[in-house]
Amino acid sequence: MPNGKWTESSEEVIQNLLQTHFPGCVVVNGDTSPMDNIPQRIRWIPSYSWEIAKSLITEDRIKWAFESMAPYKSPGDDGILPVLVQYGMQYAITPICKLYRASLATGYIPLSWRIARVSFVPTPGRLDYTNSKAFRPISLTSFLLKGLDKLVDRYLRSETLVDLPLHPRQHAYQAGKSTESALHQLVERVERALEAKQYSLGVFFDIEGAFDHTSTTAVRKALKERKVVRPVIEWIVAMIGQRTIYASQGVTKLVVKTLRGLTQGGVTSPTMWALVADSLLKWLSNQVIYTQGFADDGTVLIIGAFLSTLCEIMQRVLRGIEKWC
């Protein structure tokens, strides 16, 4: 545990893992069903929300979303496998379409979709597995939610990010870019500096727990800056902020309510983080220095003839990164 002591019960093990990977989560009640602890929300829905929902959600797109899923992946708490929808598409397509449009237009996440069953698996290659950070959470959510999540992500990538693309030096989650393109551009700049007899001062940083700590406020701000339509913003914020998760070990079960963080394994989660991190890359670029991003990793490279000056500039940049975080 963080205080240096060892866990003494299954409940302490689960609680330690949940607190580490879902920061700020609140224990609801370990003795009741996760469904009993989820509040409902009803609000007035403007007519344009329905028009947007109809334009984004069609039967053809729903078929595409489910056909792209592996048929026998582990289901969420509702037990619905993708193969059930794939083989029963002719019967399920119309009610699913109505359900998806209603959810997007109202910003309401059905109760059974909000529940995630979490399993913790050891991260390969670690030498010590006595620390909770040596494990990573796998959240099993309803595939019906993942289907709608895919359609929302498709909208963000095919419309929002086409009109207002991500920073050109973000090398993750973009077609035609990878770790290789990032390394090539970085090494090229360093080699040019060496040929010119200049110094290259680089800092490589990793934002620890980036997905786990991202707030709904940051997500909402990033989506508004990209001029995403309001119903989609409200749906994404509701999906992130209304999650109830539970983990079990033997007969011990713990139910918690999350207050922040992007869904592990969520379809839109990588896109959401890229949108949030975009403001950091923009700020770094405005400092007239070279910067790169790859998901929650980043690089700052400063080139010049005087090492002391480079160090002063880098220190100011690092303070700015810390303030952004």
PDB file of C-alpha atoms in Angstrom:
ATOM      1  CA  MET A   1       0.000   0.000   0.000  1.00  0.00           C
ATOM      2  CA  PRO A   2       1.148   3.652  -0.383  1.00  0.00           C
ATOM      3  CA  ASN A   3       1.893   3.858   3.353  1.00  0.00           C
ATOM      4  CA  GLY A   4       4.417   1.027   3.065  1.00  0.00           C
ATOM      5  CA  LYS A   5       2.309  -1.586   4.827  1.00  0.00           C
ATOM      6  CA  TRP A   6       1.073  -4.847   3.326  1.00  0.00           C
ATOM      7  CA  THR A   7      -2.565  -5.504   2.546  1.00  0.00           C
ATOM      8  CA  GLU A   8      -4.169  -7.872   5.042  1.00  0.00           C
ATOM      9  CA  SER A   9      -7.445  -8.794   3.342  1.00  0.00           C
ATOM     10  CA  SER A  10      -9.035  -9.219  -0.080  1.00  0.00           C
ATOM     11  CA  GLU A  11     -10.976  -5.990   0.457  1.00  0.00           C
ATOM     12  CA  GLU A  12      -7.758  -4.031   1.068  1.00  0.00           C
ATOM     13  CA  VAL A  13      -6.219  -5.546  -2.079  1.00  0.00           C
ATOM     14  CA  ILE A  14      -9.163  -4.491  -4.253  1.00  0.00           C
ATOM     15  CA  GLN A  15      -9.442  -1.072  -2.623  1.00  0.00           C
ATOM     16  CA  ASN A  16      -5.724  -0.389  -3.140  1.00  0.00           C
ATOM     17  CA  LEU A  17      -5.900  -1.388  -6.822  1.00  0.00           C
ATOM     18  CA  LEU A  18      -9.029   0.704  -7.442  1.00  0.00           C
ATOM     19  CA  GLN A  19      -7.636   3.794  -5.691  1.00  0.00           C
ATOM     20  CA  THR A  20      -4.429   3.538  -7.741  1.00  0.00           C
ATOM     21  CA  HIS A  21      -6.017   3.107 -11.162  1.00  0.00           C
ATOM     22  CA  PHE A  22      -9.225   5.115 -10.575  1.00  0.00           C
ATOM     23  CA  PRO A  23      -7.994   8.156  -8.605  1.00  0.00           C
ATOM     24  CA  GLY A  24     -10.572   9.788  -6.379  1.00  0.00           C
ATOM     25  CA  CYS A  25     -13.120   6.979  -6.782  1.00  0.00           C
ATOM     26  CA  VAL A  26     -15.695   6.764  -4.017  1.00  0.00           C
ATOM     27  CA  VAL A  27     -16.750   3.474  -2.443  1.00  0.00           C
ATOM     28  CA  VAL A  28     -20.513   3.177  -2.826  1.00  0.00           C
ATOM     29  CA  ASN A  29     -21.532  -0.057  -1.147  1.00  0.00           C
ATOM     30  CA  GLY A  30     -19.940  -3.457  -1.363  1.00  0.00           C
ATOM     31  CA  ASP A  31     -23.085  -5.338  -0.371  1.00  0.00           C
ATOM     32  CA  THR A  32     -25.490  -4.096  -3.033  1.00  0.00           C
ATOM     33  CA  SER A  33     -25.759  -4.465  -6.775  1.00  0.00           C
ATOM     34  CA  PRO A  34     -23.933  -1.814  -8.850  1.00  0.00           C
ATOM     35  CA  MET A  35     -27.319  -1.001 -10.424  1.00  0.00           C
ATOM     36  CA  ASP A  36     -28.706   0.140  -7.050  1.00  0.00           C
ATOM     37  CA  ASN A  37     -26.218   2.985  -6.743  1.00  0.00           C
ATOM     38  CA  ILE A  38     -26.685   4.761 -10.074  1.00  0.00           C
ATOM     39  CA  PRO A  39     -28.687   8.008 -10.118  1.00  0.00           C
ATOM     40  CA  GLN A  40     -30.998   8.749 -13.010  1.00  0.00           C
ATOM     41  CA  ARG A  41     -31.191  12.079 -14.794  1.00  0.00           C
ATOM     42  CA  ILE A  42     -33.962  13.621 -16.875  1.00  0.00           C
ATOM     43  CA  ARG A  43     -33.699  16.931 -18.718  1.00  0.00           C
ATOM     44  CA  TRP A  44     -35.381  18.858 -21.493  1.00  0.00           C
ATOM     45  CA  ILE A  45     -34.189  17.865 -24.970  1.00  0.00           C
ATOM     46  CA  PRO A  46     -34.101  20.457 -27.794  1.00  0.00           C
ATOM     47  CA  SER A  47     -35.406  19.308 -31.184  1.00  0.00           C
ATOM     48  CA  TYR A  48     -32.090  19.865 -32.984  1.00  0.00           C
ATOM     49  CA  SER A  49     -30.525  17.151 -30.815  1.00  0.00           C
ATOM     50  CA  TRP A  50     -32.765  14.574 -32.475  1.00  0.00           C
ATOM     51  CA  GLU A  51     -31.794  15.835 -35.937  1.00  0.00           C
ATOM     52  CA  ILE A  52     -28.100  15.501 -35.098  1.00  0.00           C
ATOM     53  CA  ALA A  53     -28.658  12.011 -33.667  1.00  0.00           C
ATOM     54  CA  LYS A  54     -30.443  10.916 -36.860  1.00  0.00           C
ATOM     55  CA  SER A  55     -27.653  12.246 -39.059  1.00  0.00           C
ATOM     56  CA  LEU A  56     -24.874  10.566 -37.064  1.00  0.00           C
ATOM     57  CA  ILE A  57     -26.577   7.239 -36.389  1.00  0.00           C
ATOM     58  CA  THR A  58     -27.834   5.148 -39.290  1.00  0.00           C
ATOM     59  CA  GLU A  59     -28.464   1.443 -39.659  1.00  0.00           C
ATOM     60  CA  ASP A  60     -25.540   1.054 -42.082  1.00  0.00           C
ATOM     61  CA  ARG A  61     -23.151   2.633 -39.591  1.00  0.00           C
ATOM     62  CA  ILE A  62     -24.439   0.406 -36.797  1.00  0.00           C
ATOM     63  CA  LYS A  63     -23.778  -2.656 -38.955  1.00  0.00           C
ATOM     64  CA  TRP A  64     -20.248  -1.387 -39.617  1.00  0.00           C
ATOM     65  CA  ALA A  65     -19.639  -0.850 -35.876  1.00  0.00           C
ATOM     66  CA  PHE A  66     -20.659  -4.374 -34.847  1.00  0.00           C
ATOM     67  CA  GLU A  67     -19.046  -6.120 -37.810  1.00  0.00           C
ATOM     68  CA  SER A  68     -15.708  -4.567 -36.813  1.00  0.00           C
ATOM     69  CA  MET A  69     -15.888  -6.199 -33.353  1.00  0.00           C
ATOM     70  CA  ALA A  70     -14.328  -9.552 -32.518  1.00  0.00           C
ATOM     71  CA  PRO A  71     -17.350 -11.902 -32.148  1.00  0.00           C
ATOM     72  CA  TYR A  72     -16.376 -13.656 -28.913  1.00  0.00           C
ATOM     73  CA  LYS A  73     -14.655 -10.956 -26.865  1.00  0.00           C
ATOM     74  CA  SER A  74     -15.438 -10.972 -23.130  1.00  0.00           C
ATOM     75  CA  PRO A  75     -18.822  -9.293 -22.563  1.00  0.00           C
ATOM     76  CA  GLY A  76     -19.803  -6.678 -20.036  1.00  0.00           C
ATOM     77  CA  ASP A  77     -22.087  -7.198 -17.068  1.00  0.00           C
ATOM     78  CA  ASP A  78     -25.123  -7.692 -19.358  1.00  0.00           C
ATOM     79  CA  GLY A  79     -23.559 -10.815 -20.915  1.00  0.00           C
ATOM     80  CA  ILE A  80     -24.222  -9.695 -24.508  1.00  0.00           C
ATOM     81  CA  LEU A  81     -21.544 -10.954 -26.914  1.00  0.00           C
ATOM     82  CA  PRO A  82     -20.943  -9.133 -30.229  1.00  0.00           C
ATOM     83  CA  VAL A  83     -21.724 -12.381 -32.093  1.00  0.00           C
ATOM     84  CA  LEU A  84     -25.311 -12.279 -30.788  1.00  0.00           C
ATOM     85  CA  VAL A  85     -25.895  -8.918 -32.461  1.00  0.00           C
ATOM     86  CA  GLN A  86     -23.929  -9.854 -35.579  1.00  0.00           C
ATOM     87  CA  TYR A  87     -26.020 -12.957 -36.288  1.00  0.00           C
ATOM     88  CA  GLY A  88     -29.269 -11.344 -35.161  1.00  0.00           C
ATOM     89  CA  MET A  89     -28.684  -8.067 -36.982  1.00  0.00           C
ATOM     90  CA  GLN A  90     -31.866  -8.258 -39.062  1.00  0.00           C
ATOM     91  CA  TYR A  91     -33.950  -8.340 -35.882  1.00  0.00           C
ATOM     92  CA  ALA A  92     -31.818  -6.101 -33.659  1.00  0.00           C
ATOM     93  CA  ILE A  93     -30.847  -3.286 -36.036  1.00  0.00           C
ATOM     94  CA  THR A  94     -34.048  -1.223 -35.783  1.00  0.00           C
ATOM     95  CA  PRO A  95     -34.420  -1.220 -31.966  1.00  0.00           C
ATOM     96  CA  ILE A  96     -30.669  -0.593 -31.532  1.00  0.00           C
ATOM     97  CA  CYS A  97     -30.879   2.358 -33.924  1.00  0.00           C
ATOM     98  CA  LYS A  98     -33.771   3.873 -31.943  1.00  0.00           C
ATOM     99  CA  LEU A  99     -31.932   3.248 -28.674  1.00  0.00           C
ATOM    100  CA  TYR A 100     -28.717   4.856 -29.912  1.00  0.00           C
ATOM    101  CA  ARG A 101     -30.479   7.938 -31.254  1.00  0.00           C
ATOM    102  CA  ALA A 102     -32.393   8.410 -28.005  1.00  0.00           C
ATOM    103  CA  SER A 103     -29.226   8.047 -25.923  1.00  0.00           C
ATOM    104  CA  LEU A 104     -27.270  10.558 -28.027  1.00  0.00           C
ATOM    105  CA  ALA A 105     -30.110  13.080 -28.280  1.00  0.00           C
ATOM    106  CA  THR A 106     -30.850  13.059 -24.544  1.00  0.00           C
ATOM    107  CA  GLY A 107     -27.299  12.622 -23.271  1.00  0.00           C
ATOM    108  CA  TYR A 108     -28.609   9.773 -21.145  1.00  0.00           C
ATOM    109  CA  ILE A 109     -26.580   6.614 -20.613  1.00  0.00           C
ATOM    110  CA  PRO A 110     -28.787   3.567 -19.883  1.00  0.00           C
ATOM    111  CA  LEU A 111     -28.188   2.178 -16.414  1.00  0.00           C
ATOM    112  CA  SER A 112     -26.784  -1.180 -17.491  1.00  0.00           C
ATOM    113  CA  TRP A 113     -24.297   0.582 -19.794  1.00  0.00           C
ATOM    114  CA  ARG A 114     -22.755   2.532 -16.918  1.00  0.00           C
ATOM    115  CA  ILE A 115     -21.533  -0.562 -15.109  1.00  0.00           C
ATOM    116  CA  ALA A 116     -18.025  -1.838 -15.762  1.00  0.00           C
ATOM    117  CA  ARG A 117     -16.581  -5.040 -14.362  1.00  0.00           C
ATOM    118  CA  VAL A 118     -12.862  -4.531 -13.776  1.00  0.00           C
ATOM    119  CA  SER A 119     -10.165  -7.175 -13.768  1.00  0.00           C
ATOM    120  CA  PHE A 120      -6.546  -6.419 -12.926  1.00  0.00           C
ATOM    121  CA  VAL A 121      -3.897  -8.212 -14.979  1.00  0.00           C
ATOM    122  CA  PRO A 122      -0.131  -8.091 -14.378  1.00  0.00           C
ATOM    123  CA  THR A 123       1.856  -5.893 -16.750  1.00  0.00           C
ATOM    124  CA  PRO A 124       4.369  -8.075 -18.634  1.00  0.00           C
ATOM    125  CA  GLY A 125       8.065  -7.589 -17.979  1.00  0.00           C
ATOM    126  CA  ARG A 126       7.890  -6.245 -14.431  1.00  0.00           C
ATOM    127  CA  LEU A 127      10.356  -7.578 -11.864  1.00  0.00           C
ATOM    128  CA  ASP A 128       8.178  -6.784  -8.849  1.00  0.00           C
ATOM    129  CA  TYR A 129       4.445  -7.480  -8.614  1.00  0.00           C
ATOM    130  CA  THR A 130       3.938  -6.410  -4.998  1.00  0.00           C
ATOM    131  CA  ASN A 131       2.999  -2.886  -6.105  1.00  0.00           C
ATOM    132  CA  SER A 132      -0.433  -2.011  -7.483  1.00  0.00           C
ATOM    133  CA  LYS A 133       1.136  -0.087 -10.389  1.00  0.00           C
ATOM    134  CA  ALA A 134       2.507  -3.377 -11.712  1.00  0.00           C
ATOM    135  CA  PHE A 135      -1.055  -4.258 -12.726  1.00  0.00           C
ATOM    136  CA  ARG A 136      -3.339  -2.698 -15.301  1.00  0.00           C
ATOM    137  CA  PRO A 137      -7.122  -2.618 -15.243  1.00  0.00           C
ATOM    138  CA  ILE A 138      -9.280  -4.177 -17.933  1.00  0.00           C
ATOM    139  CA  SER A 139     -12.774  -2.663 -17.909  1.00  0.00           C
ATOM    140  CA  LEU A 140     -15.485  -4.885 -19.363  1.00  0.00           C
ATOM    141  CA  THR A 141     -18.417  -2.725 -20.445  1.00  0.00           C
ATOM    142  CA  SER A 142     -21.513  -3.445 -22.497  1.00  0.00           C
ATOM    143  CA  PHE A 143     -20.856  -3.994 -26.195  1.00  0.00           C
ATOM    144  CA  LEU A 144     -24.016  -2.011 -26.897  1.00  0.00           C
ATOM    145  CA  LEU A 145     -22.264   0.987 -25.341  1.00  0.00           C
ATOM    146  CA  LYS A 146     -19.104   0.247 -27.345  1.00  0.00           C
ATOM    147  CA  GLY A 147     -21.153   0.208 -30.547  1.00  0.00           C
ATOM    148  CA  LEU A 148     -22.398   3.744 -29.950  1.00  0.00           C
ATOM    149  CA  ASP A 149     -18.924   4.726 -28.758  1.00  0.00           C
ATOM    150  CA  LYS A 150     -17.558   3.618 -32.140  1.00  0.00           C
ATOM    151  CA  LEU A 151     -20.086   5.774 -33.994  1.00  0.00           C
ATOM    152  CA  VAL A 152     -19.193   8.835 -31.901  1.00  0.00           C
ATOM    153  CA  ASP A 153     -15.478   8.230 -32.477  1.00  0.00           C
ATOM    154  CA  ARG A 154     -16.124   7.872 -36.222  1.00  0.00           C
ATOM    155  CA  TYR A 155     -17.868  11.265 -36.201  1.00  0.00           C
ATOM    156  CA  LEU A 156     -14.963  12.903 -34.357  1.00  0.00           C
ATOM    157  CA  ARG A 157     -12.352  11.471 -36.726  1.00  0.00           C
ATOM    158  CA  SER A 158     -14.228  11.905 -40.015  1.00  0.00           C
ATOM    159  CA  GLU A 159     -15.698  15.355 -39.381  1.00  0.00           C
ATOM    160  CA  THR A 160     -14.303  17.209 -36.357  1.00  0.00           C
ATOM    161  CA  LEU A 161     -10.648  16.297 -36.857  1.00  0.00           C
ATOM    162  CA  VAL A 162     -10.886  16.834 -40.614  1.00  0.00           C
ATOM    163  CA  ASP A 163     -12.019  20.434 -40.183  1.00  0.00           C
ATOM    164  CA  LEU A 164      -9.798  21.124 -37.153  1.00  0.00           C
ATOM    165  CA  PRO A 165      -6.999  18.521 -37.184  1.00  0.00           C
ATOM    166  CA  LEU A 166      -4.717  17.603 -34.310  1.00  0.00           C
ATOM    167  CA  HIS A 167      -1.311  19.218 -33.938  1.00  0.00           C
ATOM    168  CA  PRO A 168       0.922  18.003 -36.813  1.00  0.00           C
ATOM    169  CA  ARG A 169       3.538  16.743 -34.336  1.00  0.00           C
ATOM    170  CA  GLN A 170       1.137  14.409 -32.557  1.00  0.00           C
ATOM    171  CA  HIS A 171       2.271  11.032 -33.860  1.00  0.00           C
ATOM    172  CA  ALA A 172      -0.278   8.804 -32.092  1.00  0.00           C
ATOM    173  CA  TYR A 173      -3.801   7.924 -33.233  1.00  0.00           C
ATOM    174  CA  GLN A 174      -3.282   9.387 -36.712  1.00  0.00           C
ATOM    175  CA  ALA A 175      -3.101   7.586 -40.038  1.00  0.00           C
ATOM    176  CA  GLY A 176       0.361   7.590 -41.590  1.00  0.00           C
ATOM    177  CA  LYS A 177       2.133   8.416 -38.314  1.00  0.00           C
ATOM    178  CA  SER A 178       3.821   6.135 -35.810  1.00  0.00           C
ATOM    179  CA  THR A 179       6.795   5.820 -33.475  1.00  0.00           C
ATOM    180  CA  GLU A 180       8.957   5.529 -36.592  1.00  0.00           C
ATOM    181  CA  SER A 181       7.842   8.889 -38.009  1.00  0.00           C
ATOM    182  CA  ALA A 182       8.423  10.513 -34.606  1.00  0.00           C
ATOM    183  CA  LEU A 183      11.923   9.045 -34.231  1.00  0.00           C
ATOM    184  CA  HIS A 184      12.873   9.930 -37.797  1.00  0.00           C
ATOM    185  CA  GLN A 185      11.971  13.607 -37.382  1.00  0.00           C
ATOM    186  CA  LEU A 186      13.683  13.870 -34.002  1.00  0.00           C
ATOM    187  CA  VAL A 187      16.928  12.149 -35.002  1.00  0.00           C
ATOM    188  CA  GLU A 188      17.122  14.238 -38.170  1.00  0.00           C
ATOM    189  CA  ARG A 189      17.084  17.463 -36.133  1.00  0.00           C
ATOM    190  CA  VAL A 190      19.730  16.189 -33.719  1.00  0.00           C
ATOM    191  CA  GLU A 191      22.017  15.147 -36.583  1.00  0.00           C
ATOM    192  CA  ARG A 192      21.673  18.560 -38.233  1.00  0.00           C
ATOM    193  CA  ALA A 193      22.645  20.229 -34.949  1.00  0.00           C
ATOM    194  CA  LEU A 194      25.713  18.004 -34.549  1.00  0.00           C
ATOM    195  CA  GLU A 195      26.845  18.825 -38.088  1.00  0.00           C
ATOM    196  CA  ALA A 196      26.530  22.542 -37.274  1.00  0.00           C
ATOM    197  CA  LYS A 197      28.592  22.067 -34.057  1.00  0.00           C
ATOM    198  CA  GLN A 198      25.621  23.043 -31.879  1.00  0.00           C
ATOM    199  CA  TYR A 199      24.183  21.642 -28.671  1.00  0.00           C
ATOM    200  CA  SER A 200      20.966  19.598 -28.596  1.00  0.00           C
ATOM    201  CA  LEU A 201      19.169  19.550 -25.254  1.00  0.00           C
ATOM    202  CA  GLY A 202      16.248  17.129 -25.172  1.00  0.00           C
ATOM    203  CA  VAL A 203      13.774  16.162 -22.468  1.00  0.00           C
ATOM    204  CA  PHE A 204      11.536  13.111 -22.775  1.00  0.00           C
ATOM    205  CA  PHE A 205       8.565  13.101 -20.442  1.00  0.00           C
ATOM    206  CA  ASP A 206       5.697  10.764 -19.642  1.00  0.00           C
ATOM    207  CA  ILE A 207       2.466  12.041 -18.082  1.00  0.00           C
ATOM    208  CA  GLU A 208       1.820   9.455 -15.392  1.00  0.00           C
ATOM    209  CA  GLY A 209      -1.765   8.217 -15.195  1.00  0.00           C
ATOM    210  CA  ALA A 210      -2.820  10.508 -18.038  1.00  0.00           C
ATOM    211  CA  PHE A 211      -5.969   8.571 -18.931  1.00  0.00           C
ATOM    212  CA  ASP A 212      -6.844   7.894 -15.277  1.00  0.00           C
ATOM    213  CA  HIS A 213      -6.589  11.525 -14.136  1.00  0.00           C
ATOM    214  CA  THR A 214      -8.254  13.345 -17.050  1.00  0.00           C
ATOM    215  CA  SER A 215     -11.216  15.353 -15.763  1.00  0.00           C
ATOM    216  CA  THR A 216     -14.581  15.823 -17.457  1.00  0.00           C
ATOM    217  CA  THR A 217     -13.911  19.581 -17.355  1.00  0.00           C
ATOM    218  CA  ALA A 218     -10.793  19.137 -19.496  1.00  0.00           C
ATOM    219  CA  VAL A 219     -12.659  16.887 -21.936  1.00  0.00           C
ATOM    220  CA  ARG A 220     -15.571  19.327 -22.258  1.00  0.00           C
ATOM    221  CA  LYS A 221     -13.178  22.238 -22.870  1.00  0.00           C
ATOM    222  CA  ALA A 222     -11.246  20.321 -25.547  1.00  0.00           C
ATOM    223  CA  LEU A 223     -14.445  19.323 -27.366  1.00  0.00           C
ATOM    224  CA  LYS A 224     -15.812  22.875 -27.285  1.00  0.00           C
ATOM    225  CA  GLU A 225     -12.563  24.230 -28.738  1.00  0.00           C
ATOM    226  CA  ARG A 226     -13.001  21.772 -31.626  1.00  0.00           C
ATOM    227  CA  LYS A 227     -16.604  23.016 -32.137  1.00  0.00           C
ATOM    228  CA  VAL A 228     -18.104  19.564 -31.547  1.00  0.00           C
ATOM    229  CA  VAL A 229     -21.913  19.674 -31.558  1.00  0.00           C
ATOM    230  CA  ARG A 230     -23.463  19.962 -28.117  1.00  0.00           C
ATOM    231  CA  PRO A 231     -25.356  16.623 -28.019  1.00  0.00           C
ATOM    232  CA  VAL A 232     -22.115  14.728 -28.686  1.00  0.00           C
ATOM    233  CA  ILE A 233     -20.288  16.715 -25.982  1.00  0.00           C
ATOM    234  CA  GLU A 234     -23.029  16.019 -23.434  1.00  0.00           C
ATOM    235  CA  TRP A 235     -23.088  12.322 -24.308  1.00  0.00           C
ATOM    236  CA  ILE A 236     -19.322  11.917 -23.985  1.00  0.00           C
ATOM    237  CA  VAL A 237     -19.212  13.791 -20.671  1.00  0.00           C
ATOM    238  CA  ALA A 238     -22.111  11.690 -19.353  1.00  0.00           C
ATOM    239  CA  MET A 239     -20.412   8.463 -20.433  1.00  0.00           C
ATOM    240  CA  ILE A 240     -17.172   9.428 -18.688  1.00  0.00           C
ATOM    241  CA  GLY A 241     -18.697  10.917 -15.554  1.00  0.00           C
ATOM    242  CA  GLN A 242     -21.453   8.420 -14.780  1.00  0.00           C
ATOM    243  CA  ARG A 243     -19.459   5.200 -14.522  1.00  0.00           C
ATOM    244  CA  THR A 244     -19.874   2.726 -11.716  1.00  0.00           C
ATOM    245  CA  ILE A 245     -17.245   0.017 -11.561  1.00  0.00           C
ATOM    246  CA  TYR A 246     -16.818  -3.049  -9.423  1.00  0.00           C
ATOM    247  CA  ALA A 247     -14.036  -5.519  -8.811  1.00  0.00           C
ATOM    248  CA  SER A 248     -14.145  -8.815  -6.981  1.00  0.00           C
ATOM    249  CA  GLN A 249     -11.755 -11.330  -5.534  1.00  0.00           C
ATOM    250  CA  GLY A 250     -13.249 -14.546  -4.231  1.00  0.00           C
ATOM    251  CA  VAL A 251     -16.388 -13.638  -2.296  1.00  0.00           C
ATOM    252  CA  THR A 252     -15.256 -10.038  -1.772  1.00  0.00           C
ATOM    253  CA  LYS A 253     -16.749  -7.389  -4.070  1.00  0.00           C
ATOM    254  CA  LEU A 254     -16.243  -3.632  -4.026  1.00  0.00           C
ATOM    255  CA  VAL A 255     -18.391  -1.104  -5.900  1.00  0.00           C
ATOM    256  CA  VAL A 256     -17.063   2.412  -6.538  1.00  0.00           C
ATOM    257  CA  LYS A 257     -18.191   5.530  -8.396  1.00  0.00           C
ATOM    258  CA  THR A 258     -15.565   7.186 -10.584  1.00  0.00           C
ATOM    259  CA  LEU A 259     -15.157  10.964 -10.554  1.00  0.00           C
ATOM    260  CA  ARG A 260     -12.630  11.357 -13.379  1.00  0.00           C
ATOM    261  CA  GLY A 261     -10.638   9.423 -15.941  1.00  0.00           C
ATOM    262  CA  LEU A 262     -11.179   8.064 -19.448  1.00  0.00           C
ATOM    263  CA  THR A 263     -12.542   4.554 -19.871  1.00  0.00           C
ATOM    264  CA  GLN A 264      -9.802   1.930 -20.175  1.00  0.00           C
ATOM    265  CA  GLY A 265     -10.425   0.194 -23.472  1.00  0.00           C
ATOM    266  CA  GLY A 266     -13.004   2.789 -24.533  1.00  0.00           C
ATOM    267  CA  VAL A 267     -13.142   3.482 -28.268  1.00  0.00           C
ATOM    268  CA  THR A 268     -13.175   7.274 -27.898  1.00  0.00           C
ATOM    269  CA  SER A 269     -10.635   7.377 -25.035  1.00  0.00           C
ATOM    270  CA  PRO A 270      -7.509   7.714 -27.256  1.00  0.00           C
ATOM    271  CA  THR A 271      -9.207  10.432 -29.314  1.00  0.00           C
ATOM    272  CA  MET A 272     -10.314  12.244 -26.144  1.00  0.00           C
ATOM    273  CA  TRP A 273      -6.792  12.237 -24.718  1.00  0.00           C
ATOM    274  CA  ALA A 274      -5.331  13.433 -28.035  1.00  0.00           C
ATOM    275  CA  LEU A 275      -7.769  16.364 -28.008  1.00  0.00           C
ATOM    276  CA  VAL A 276      -6.934  17.230 -24.394  1.00  0.00           C
ATOM    277  CA  ALA A 277      -3.157  16.954 -24.961  1.00  0.00           C
ATOM    278  CA  ASP A 278      -3.379  19.089 -28.108  1.00  0.00           C
ATOM    279  CA  SER A 279      -3.381  22.289 -26.044  1.00  0.00           C
ATOM    280  CA  LEU A 280      -0.026  21.301 -24.495  1.00  0.00           C
ATOM    281  CA  LEU A 281       1.569  20.734 -27.906  1.00  0.00           C
ATOM    282  CA  LYS A 282       0.210  24.085 -29.099  1.00  0.00           C
ATOM    283  CA  TRP A 283       1.617  25.890 -26.065  1.00  0.00           C
ATOM    284  CA  LEU A 284       5.020  24.245 -26.513  1.00  0.00           C
ATOM    285  CA  SER A 285       5.080  25.160 -30.215  1.00  0.00           C
ATOM    286  CA  ASN A 286       4.287  28.778 -29.304  1.00  0.00           C
ATOM    287  CA  GLN A 287       7.506  28.831 -27.228  1.00  0.00           C
ATOM    288  CA  VAL A 288       9.381  28.551 -30.549  1.00  0.00           C
ATOM    289  CA  ILE A 289      10.902  25.182 -29.669  1.00  0.00           C
ATOM    290  CA  TYR A 290      10.635  21.755 -31.258  1.00  0.00           C
ATOM    291  CA  THR A 291       8.156  19.422 -29.608  1.00  0.00           C
ATOM    292  CA  GLN A 292       6.547  16.053 -30.301  1.00  0.00           C
ATOM    293  CA  GLY A 293       3.719  14.081 -28.749  1.00  0.00           C
ATOM    294  CA  PHE A 294       2.904  10.394 -28.768  1.00  0.00           C
ATOM    295  CA  ALA A 295      -0.183   9.682 -26.651  1.00  0.00           C
ATOM    296  CA  ASP A 296       0.861  10.473 -23.051  1.00  0.00           C
ATOM    297  CA  ASP A 297       4.571  10.763 -23.946  1.00  0.00           C
ATOM    298  CA  GLY A 298       6.245  13.932 -25.118  1.00  0.00           C
ATOM    299  CA  THR A 299       9.575  15.328 -26.274  1.00  0.00           C
ATOM    300  CA  VAL A 300      11.031  18.820 -26.112  1.00  0.00           C
ATOM    301  CA  LEU A 301      14.198  19.549 -28.089  1.00  0.00           C
ATOM    302  CA  ILE A 302      16.134  22.827 -27.948  1.00  0.00           C
ATOM    303  CA  ILE A 303      19.112  23.498 -30.209  1.00  0.00           C
ATOM    304  CA  GLY A 304      21.645  26.296 -29.862  1.00  0.00           C
ATOM    305  CA  ALA A 305      25.257  27.340 -29.443  1.00  0.00           C
ATOM    306  CA  PHE A 306      25.213  28.192 -25.713  1.00  0.00           C
ATOM    307  CA  LEU A 307      24.414  25.383 -23.292  1.00  0.00           C
ATOM    308  CA  SER A 308      23.614  27.643 -20.312  1.00  0.00           C
ATOM    309  CA  THR A 309      20.983  29.479 -22.351  1.00  0.00           C
ATOM    310  CA  LEU A 310      19.440  26.194 -23.479  1.00  0.00           C
ATOM    311  CA  CYS A 311      19.196  25.052 -19.847  1.00  0.00           C
ATOM    312  CA  GLU A 312      17.431  28.262 -18.802  1.00  0.00           C
ATOM    313  CA  ILE A 313      14.920  27.940 -21.636  1.00  0.00           C
ATOM    314  CA  MET A 314      14.319  24.259 -20.880  1.00  0.00           C
ATOM    315  CA  GLN A 315      13.696  24.954 -17.193  1.00  0.00           C
ATOM    316  CA  ARG A 316      11.066  27.565 -18.109  1.00  0.00           C
ATOM    317  CA  VAL A 317       9.442  25.097 -20.518  1.00  0.00           C
ATOM    318  CA  LEU A 318       9.347  22.341 -17.882  1.00  0.00           C
ATOM    319  CA  ARG A 319       7.624  24.671 -15.419  1.00  0.00           C
ATOM    320  CA  GLY A 320       5.032  25.366 -18.103  1.00  0.00           C
ATOM    321  CA  ILE A 321       4.462  21.628 -18.688  1.00  0.00           C
ATOM    322  CA  GLU A 322       4.050  21.104 -14.942  1.00  0.00           C
ATOM    323  CA  LYS A 323       1.528  23.939 -14.759  1.00  0.00           C
ATOM    324  CA  TRP A 324      -0.454  22.476 -17.673  1.00  0.00           C
ATOM    325  CA  CYS A 325      -0.564  19.069 -15.986  1.00  0.00           C
TER     326      CYS A 325
END
